[in-house]
PDB file of C-alpha atoms in Angstrom:
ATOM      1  CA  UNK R   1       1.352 -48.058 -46.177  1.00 70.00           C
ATOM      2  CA  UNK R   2      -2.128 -48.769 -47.071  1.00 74.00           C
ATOM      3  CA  UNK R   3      -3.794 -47.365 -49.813  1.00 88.00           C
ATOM      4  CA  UNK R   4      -5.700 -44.298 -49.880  1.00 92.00           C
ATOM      5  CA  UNK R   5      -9.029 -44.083 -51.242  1.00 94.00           C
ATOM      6  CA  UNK R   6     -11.966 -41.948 -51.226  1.00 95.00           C
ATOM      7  CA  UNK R   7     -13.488 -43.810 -48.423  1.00 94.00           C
ATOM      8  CA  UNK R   8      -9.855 -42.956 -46.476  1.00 95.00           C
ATOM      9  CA  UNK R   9     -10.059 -39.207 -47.432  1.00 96.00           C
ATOM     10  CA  UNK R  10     -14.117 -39.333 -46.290  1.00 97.00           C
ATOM     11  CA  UNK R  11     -13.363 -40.393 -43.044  1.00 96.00           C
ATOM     12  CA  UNK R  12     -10.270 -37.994 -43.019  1.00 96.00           C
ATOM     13  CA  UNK R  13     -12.263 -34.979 -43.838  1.00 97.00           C
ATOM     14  CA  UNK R  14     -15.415 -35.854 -41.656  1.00 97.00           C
ATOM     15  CA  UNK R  15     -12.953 -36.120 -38.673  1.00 97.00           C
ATOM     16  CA  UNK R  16     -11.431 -33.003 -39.470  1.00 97.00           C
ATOM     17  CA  UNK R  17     -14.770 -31.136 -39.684  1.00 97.00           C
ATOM     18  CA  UNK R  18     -16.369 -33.124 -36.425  1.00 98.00           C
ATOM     19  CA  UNK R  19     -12.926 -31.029 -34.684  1.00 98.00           C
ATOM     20  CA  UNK R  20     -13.705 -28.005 -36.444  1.00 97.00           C
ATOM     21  CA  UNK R  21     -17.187 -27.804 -34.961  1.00 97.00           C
ATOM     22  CA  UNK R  22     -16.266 -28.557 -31.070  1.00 97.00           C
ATOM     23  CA  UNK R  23     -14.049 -25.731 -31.701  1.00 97.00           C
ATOM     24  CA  UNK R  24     -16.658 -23.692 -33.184  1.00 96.00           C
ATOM     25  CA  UNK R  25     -18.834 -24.527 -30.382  1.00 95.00           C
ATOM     26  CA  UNK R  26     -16.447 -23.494 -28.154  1.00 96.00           C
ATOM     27  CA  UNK R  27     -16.138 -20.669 -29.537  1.00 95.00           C
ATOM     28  CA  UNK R  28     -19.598 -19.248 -29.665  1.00 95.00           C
ATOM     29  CA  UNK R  29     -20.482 -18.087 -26.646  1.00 95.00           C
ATOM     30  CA  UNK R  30     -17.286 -15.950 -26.374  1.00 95.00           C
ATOM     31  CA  UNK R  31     -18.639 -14.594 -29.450  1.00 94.00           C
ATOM     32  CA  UNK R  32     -22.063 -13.889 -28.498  1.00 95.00           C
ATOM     33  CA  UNK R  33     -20.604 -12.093 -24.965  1.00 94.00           C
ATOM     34  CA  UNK R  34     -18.149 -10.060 -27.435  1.00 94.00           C
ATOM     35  CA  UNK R  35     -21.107  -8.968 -29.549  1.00 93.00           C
ATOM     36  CA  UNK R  36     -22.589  -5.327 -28.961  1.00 92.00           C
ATOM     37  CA  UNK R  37     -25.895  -6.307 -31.594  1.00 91.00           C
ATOM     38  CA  UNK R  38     -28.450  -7.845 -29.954  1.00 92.00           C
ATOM     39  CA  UNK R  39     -29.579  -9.648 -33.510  1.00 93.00           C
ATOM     40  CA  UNK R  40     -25.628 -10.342 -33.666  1.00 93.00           C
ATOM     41  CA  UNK R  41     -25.534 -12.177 -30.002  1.00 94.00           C
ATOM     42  CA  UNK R  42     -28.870 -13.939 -30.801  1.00 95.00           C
ATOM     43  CA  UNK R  43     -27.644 -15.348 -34.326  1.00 95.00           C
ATOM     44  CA  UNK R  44     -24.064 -16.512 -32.159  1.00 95.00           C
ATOM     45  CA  UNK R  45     -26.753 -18.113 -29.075  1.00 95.00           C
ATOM     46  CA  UNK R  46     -28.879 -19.921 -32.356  1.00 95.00           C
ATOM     47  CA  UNK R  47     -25.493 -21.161 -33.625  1.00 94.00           C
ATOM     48  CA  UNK R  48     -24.612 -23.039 -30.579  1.00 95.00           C
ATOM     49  CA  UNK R  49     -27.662 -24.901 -30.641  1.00 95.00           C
ATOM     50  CA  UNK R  50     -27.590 -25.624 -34.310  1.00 95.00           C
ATOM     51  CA  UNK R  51     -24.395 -26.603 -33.553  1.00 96.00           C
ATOM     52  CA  UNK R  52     -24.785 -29.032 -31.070  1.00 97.00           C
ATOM     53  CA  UNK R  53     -27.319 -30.808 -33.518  1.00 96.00           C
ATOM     54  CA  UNK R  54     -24.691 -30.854 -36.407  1.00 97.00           C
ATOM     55  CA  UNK R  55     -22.409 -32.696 -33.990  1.00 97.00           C
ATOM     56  CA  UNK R  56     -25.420 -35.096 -32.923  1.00 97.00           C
ATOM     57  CA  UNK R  57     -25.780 -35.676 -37.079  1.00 98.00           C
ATOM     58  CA  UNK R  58     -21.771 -36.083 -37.590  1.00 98.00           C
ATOM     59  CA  UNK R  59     -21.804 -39.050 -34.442  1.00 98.00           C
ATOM     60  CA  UNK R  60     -24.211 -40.272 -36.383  1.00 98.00           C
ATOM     61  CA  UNK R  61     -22.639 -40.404 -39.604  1.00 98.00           C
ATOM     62  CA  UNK R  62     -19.661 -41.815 -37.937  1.00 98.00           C
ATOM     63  CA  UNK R  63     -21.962 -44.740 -37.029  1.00 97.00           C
ATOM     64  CA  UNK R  64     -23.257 -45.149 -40.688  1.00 96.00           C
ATOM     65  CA  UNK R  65     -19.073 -45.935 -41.634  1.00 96.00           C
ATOM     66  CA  UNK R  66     -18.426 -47.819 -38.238  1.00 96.00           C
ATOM     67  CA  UNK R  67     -15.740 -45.572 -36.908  1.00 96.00           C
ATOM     68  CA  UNK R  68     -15.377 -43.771 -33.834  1.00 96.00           C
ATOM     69  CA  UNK R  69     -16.794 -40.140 -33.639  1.00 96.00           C
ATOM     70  CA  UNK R  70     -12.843 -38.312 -33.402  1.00 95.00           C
ATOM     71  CA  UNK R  71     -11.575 -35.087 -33.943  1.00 96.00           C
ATOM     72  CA  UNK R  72      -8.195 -34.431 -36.402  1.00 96.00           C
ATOM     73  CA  UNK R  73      -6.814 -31.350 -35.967  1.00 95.00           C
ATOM     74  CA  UNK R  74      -7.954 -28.648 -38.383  1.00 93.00           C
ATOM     75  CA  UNK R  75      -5.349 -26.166 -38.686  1.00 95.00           C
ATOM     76  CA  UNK R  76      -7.509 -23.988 -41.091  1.00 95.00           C
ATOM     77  CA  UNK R  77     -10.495 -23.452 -38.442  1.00 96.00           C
ATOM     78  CA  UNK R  78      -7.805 -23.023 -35.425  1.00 96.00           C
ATOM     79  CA  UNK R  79      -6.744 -20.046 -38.325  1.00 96.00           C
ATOM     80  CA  UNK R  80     -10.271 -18.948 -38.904  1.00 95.00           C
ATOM     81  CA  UNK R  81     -10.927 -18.691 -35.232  1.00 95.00           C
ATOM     82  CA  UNK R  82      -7.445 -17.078 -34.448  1.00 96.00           C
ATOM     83  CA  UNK R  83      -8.416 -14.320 -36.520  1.00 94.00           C
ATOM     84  CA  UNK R  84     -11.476 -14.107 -34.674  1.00 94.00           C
ATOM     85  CA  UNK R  85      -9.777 -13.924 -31.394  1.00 95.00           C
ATOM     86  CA  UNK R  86      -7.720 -11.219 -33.065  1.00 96.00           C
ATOM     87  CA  UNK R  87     -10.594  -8.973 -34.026  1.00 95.00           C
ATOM     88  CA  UNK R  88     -12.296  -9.123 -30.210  1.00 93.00           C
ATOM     89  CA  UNK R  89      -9.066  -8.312 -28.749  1.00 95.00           C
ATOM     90  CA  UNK R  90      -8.615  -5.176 -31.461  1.00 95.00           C
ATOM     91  CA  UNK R  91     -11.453  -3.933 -31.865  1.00 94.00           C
ATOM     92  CA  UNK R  92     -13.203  -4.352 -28.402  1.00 93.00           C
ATOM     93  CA  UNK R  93     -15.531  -1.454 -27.099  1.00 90.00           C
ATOM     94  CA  UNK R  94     -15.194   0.422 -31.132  1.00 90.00           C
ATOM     95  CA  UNK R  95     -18.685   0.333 -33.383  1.00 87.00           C
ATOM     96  CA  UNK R  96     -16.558  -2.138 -35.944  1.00 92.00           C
ATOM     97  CA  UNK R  97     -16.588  -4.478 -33.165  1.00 94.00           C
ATOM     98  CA  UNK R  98     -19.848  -6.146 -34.644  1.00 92.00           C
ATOM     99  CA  UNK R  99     -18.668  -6.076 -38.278  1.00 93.00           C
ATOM    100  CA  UNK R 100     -15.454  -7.597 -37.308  1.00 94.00           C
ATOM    101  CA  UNK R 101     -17.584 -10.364 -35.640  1.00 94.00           C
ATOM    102  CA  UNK R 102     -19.689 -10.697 -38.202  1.00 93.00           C
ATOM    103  CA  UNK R 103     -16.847 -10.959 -40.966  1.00 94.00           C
ATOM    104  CA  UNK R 104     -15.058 -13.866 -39.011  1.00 95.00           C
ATOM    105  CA  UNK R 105     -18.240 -15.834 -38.523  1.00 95.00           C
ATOM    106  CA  UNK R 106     -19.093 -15.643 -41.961  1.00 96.00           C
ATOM    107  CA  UNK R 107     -15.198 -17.338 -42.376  1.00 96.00           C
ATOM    108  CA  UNK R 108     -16.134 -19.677 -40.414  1.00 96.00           C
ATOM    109  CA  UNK R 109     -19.493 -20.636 -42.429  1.00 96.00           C
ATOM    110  CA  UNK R 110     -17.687 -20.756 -45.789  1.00 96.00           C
ATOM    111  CA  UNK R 111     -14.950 -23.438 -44.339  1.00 97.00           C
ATOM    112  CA  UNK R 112     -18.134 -24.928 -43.136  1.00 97.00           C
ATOM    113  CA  UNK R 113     -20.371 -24.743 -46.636  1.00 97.00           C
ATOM    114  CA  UNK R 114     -17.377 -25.798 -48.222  1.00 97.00           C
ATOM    115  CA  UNK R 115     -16.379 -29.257 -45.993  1.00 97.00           C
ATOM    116  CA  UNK R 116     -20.050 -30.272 -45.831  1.00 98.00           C
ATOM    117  CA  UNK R 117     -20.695 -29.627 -49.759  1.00 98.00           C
ATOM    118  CA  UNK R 118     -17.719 -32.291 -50.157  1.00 98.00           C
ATOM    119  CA  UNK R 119     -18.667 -34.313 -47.840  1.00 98.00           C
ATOM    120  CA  UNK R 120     -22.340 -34.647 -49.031  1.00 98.00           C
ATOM    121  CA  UNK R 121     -20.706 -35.283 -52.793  1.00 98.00           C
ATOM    122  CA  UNK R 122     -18.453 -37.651 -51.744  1.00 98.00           C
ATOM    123  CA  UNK R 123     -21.284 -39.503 -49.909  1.00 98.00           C
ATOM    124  CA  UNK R 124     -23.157 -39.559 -52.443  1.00 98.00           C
ATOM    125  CA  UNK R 125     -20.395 -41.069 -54.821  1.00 97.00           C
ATOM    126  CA  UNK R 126     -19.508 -43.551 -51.919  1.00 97.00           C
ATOM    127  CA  UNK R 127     -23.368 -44.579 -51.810  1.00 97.00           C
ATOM    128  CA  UNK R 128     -24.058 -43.484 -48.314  1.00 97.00           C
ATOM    129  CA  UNK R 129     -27.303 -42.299 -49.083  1.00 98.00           C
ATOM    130  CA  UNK R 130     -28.222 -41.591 -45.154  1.00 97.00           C
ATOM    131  CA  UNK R 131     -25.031 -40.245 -44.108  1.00 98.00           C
ATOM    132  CA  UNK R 132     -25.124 -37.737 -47.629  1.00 98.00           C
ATOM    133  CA  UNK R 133     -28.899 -36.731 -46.113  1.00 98.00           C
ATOM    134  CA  UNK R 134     -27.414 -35.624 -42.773  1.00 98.00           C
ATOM    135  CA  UNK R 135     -24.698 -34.389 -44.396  1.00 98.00           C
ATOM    136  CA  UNK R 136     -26.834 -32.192 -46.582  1.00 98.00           C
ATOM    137  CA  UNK R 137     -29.255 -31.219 -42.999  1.00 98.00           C
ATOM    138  CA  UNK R 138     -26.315 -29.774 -41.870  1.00 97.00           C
ATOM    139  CA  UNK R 139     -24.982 -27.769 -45.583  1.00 98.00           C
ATOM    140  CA  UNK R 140     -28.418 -25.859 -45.558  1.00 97.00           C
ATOM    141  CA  UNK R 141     -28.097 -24.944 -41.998  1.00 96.00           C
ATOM    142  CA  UNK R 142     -24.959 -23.481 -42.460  1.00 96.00           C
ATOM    143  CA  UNK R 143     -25.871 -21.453 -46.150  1.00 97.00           C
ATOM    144  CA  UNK R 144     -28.688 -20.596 -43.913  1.00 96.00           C
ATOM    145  CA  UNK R 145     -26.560 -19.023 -41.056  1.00 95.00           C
ATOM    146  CA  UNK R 146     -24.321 -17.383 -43.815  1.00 95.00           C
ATOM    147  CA  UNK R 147     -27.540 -15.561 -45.205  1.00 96.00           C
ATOM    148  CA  UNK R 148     -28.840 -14.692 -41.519  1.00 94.00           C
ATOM    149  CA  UNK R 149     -25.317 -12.794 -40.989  1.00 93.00           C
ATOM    150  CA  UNK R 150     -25.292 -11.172 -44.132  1.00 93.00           C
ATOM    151  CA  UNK R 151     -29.014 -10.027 -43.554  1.00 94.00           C
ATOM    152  CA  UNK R 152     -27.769  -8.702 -39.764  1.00 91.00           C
ATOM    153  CA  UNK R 153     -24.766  -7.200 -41.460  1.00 89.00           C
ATOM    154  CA  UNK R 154     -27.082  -5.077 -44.032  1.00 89.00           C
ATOM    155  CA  UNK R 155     -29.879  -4.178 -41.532  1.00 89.00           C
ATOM    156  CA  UNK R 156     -27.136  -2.288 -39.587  1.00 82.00           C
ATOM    157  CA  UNK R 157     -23.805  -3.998 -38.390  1.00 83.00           C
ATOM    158  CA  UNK R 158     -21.980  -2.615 -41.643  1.00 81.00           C
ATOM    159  CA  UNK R 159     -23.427   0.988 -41.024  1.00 83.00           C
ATOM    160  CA  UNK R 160     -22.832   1.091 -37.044  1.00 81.00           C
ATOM    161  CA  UNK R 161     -19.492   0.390 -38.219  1.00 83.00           C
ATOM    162  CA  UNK R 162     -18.509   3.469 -39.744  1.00 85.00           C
ATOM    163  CA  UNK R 163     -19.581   5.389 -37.269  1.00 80.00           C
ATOM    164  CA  UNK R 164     -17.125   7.057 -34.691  1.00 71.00           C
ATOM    165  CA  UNK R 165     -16.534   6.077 -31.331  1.00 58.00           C
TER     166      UNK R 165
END
């Protein structure tokens, strides 16, 4: 068996989150047409696009190691987006609907926050300067989404939501 190494557990963790975002970018748009919010189904529409760019930047960083841009499965975001599933089935056509939405999305950004924050270190440690700068485009894109949804979620999502059908 050969040896595992950080490089080995890079590449491991980069193809697990380059599967984690097709998935997420399949997921969007289901999303946005779920969403009652207008700010909520514009913030899901942004997402795919930022998302598609965060894809072009992890082919890229693929290049920068020589391997092949591949997916690994990632059970934890087929979880994340499970429970999303769950909550448009649920709650469809109720005012928590949106804050439901809202809550899974935000899952989704911390498993992303979290695999690009290691993946930026670990780049950094490795000495891939370039691939540690896309790495890092990509971290403040998604702190920046996370703070977008919390800023929909307090303007009215959270509110609407305790309101009665």
């Amino acid at each position: 068996m050969a040896e595992k190494t950080l490089d080995t557990l890079f590449h491991d963790t980069l193809k697990d989150i380059y599967y984690a975002e097709r998935k997420i970018l399949k997921s969007l748009p289901k999303m946005a047409r779920a969403a009652q919010s207008p700010e909520l189904k514009a913030a899901f529409e942004k997402h795919k696009d930022q998302t598609e760019g965060q894809l072009e930047r992890l082919q890229q960083v693929f290049e920068l190691i020589g391997k092949a841009p591949r997916g690994k499965t990632c059970d934890a975001i087929e979880g994340i987006l499970a429970e999303g599933d769950e909550i448009m089935e649920e709650y469809k056509g109720t005012p928590a609907l949106d804050a439901g939405l809202l809550a899974a999305a935000q899952a989704v950004e911390h498993y992303e926050i979290t695999r690009y924050g290691t993946l930026k270190r670990w780049a950094l440690v490795l000495g891939m300067k370039d691939a540690a700068a896309l790495l890092d485009e990509t971290l403040q894109e998604e702190s920046q989404t996370d703070e977008d949804l919390t800023g929909i979620a307090d303007a009215a999502v959270n509110a609407d939501a305790m309101k009665t059908a």
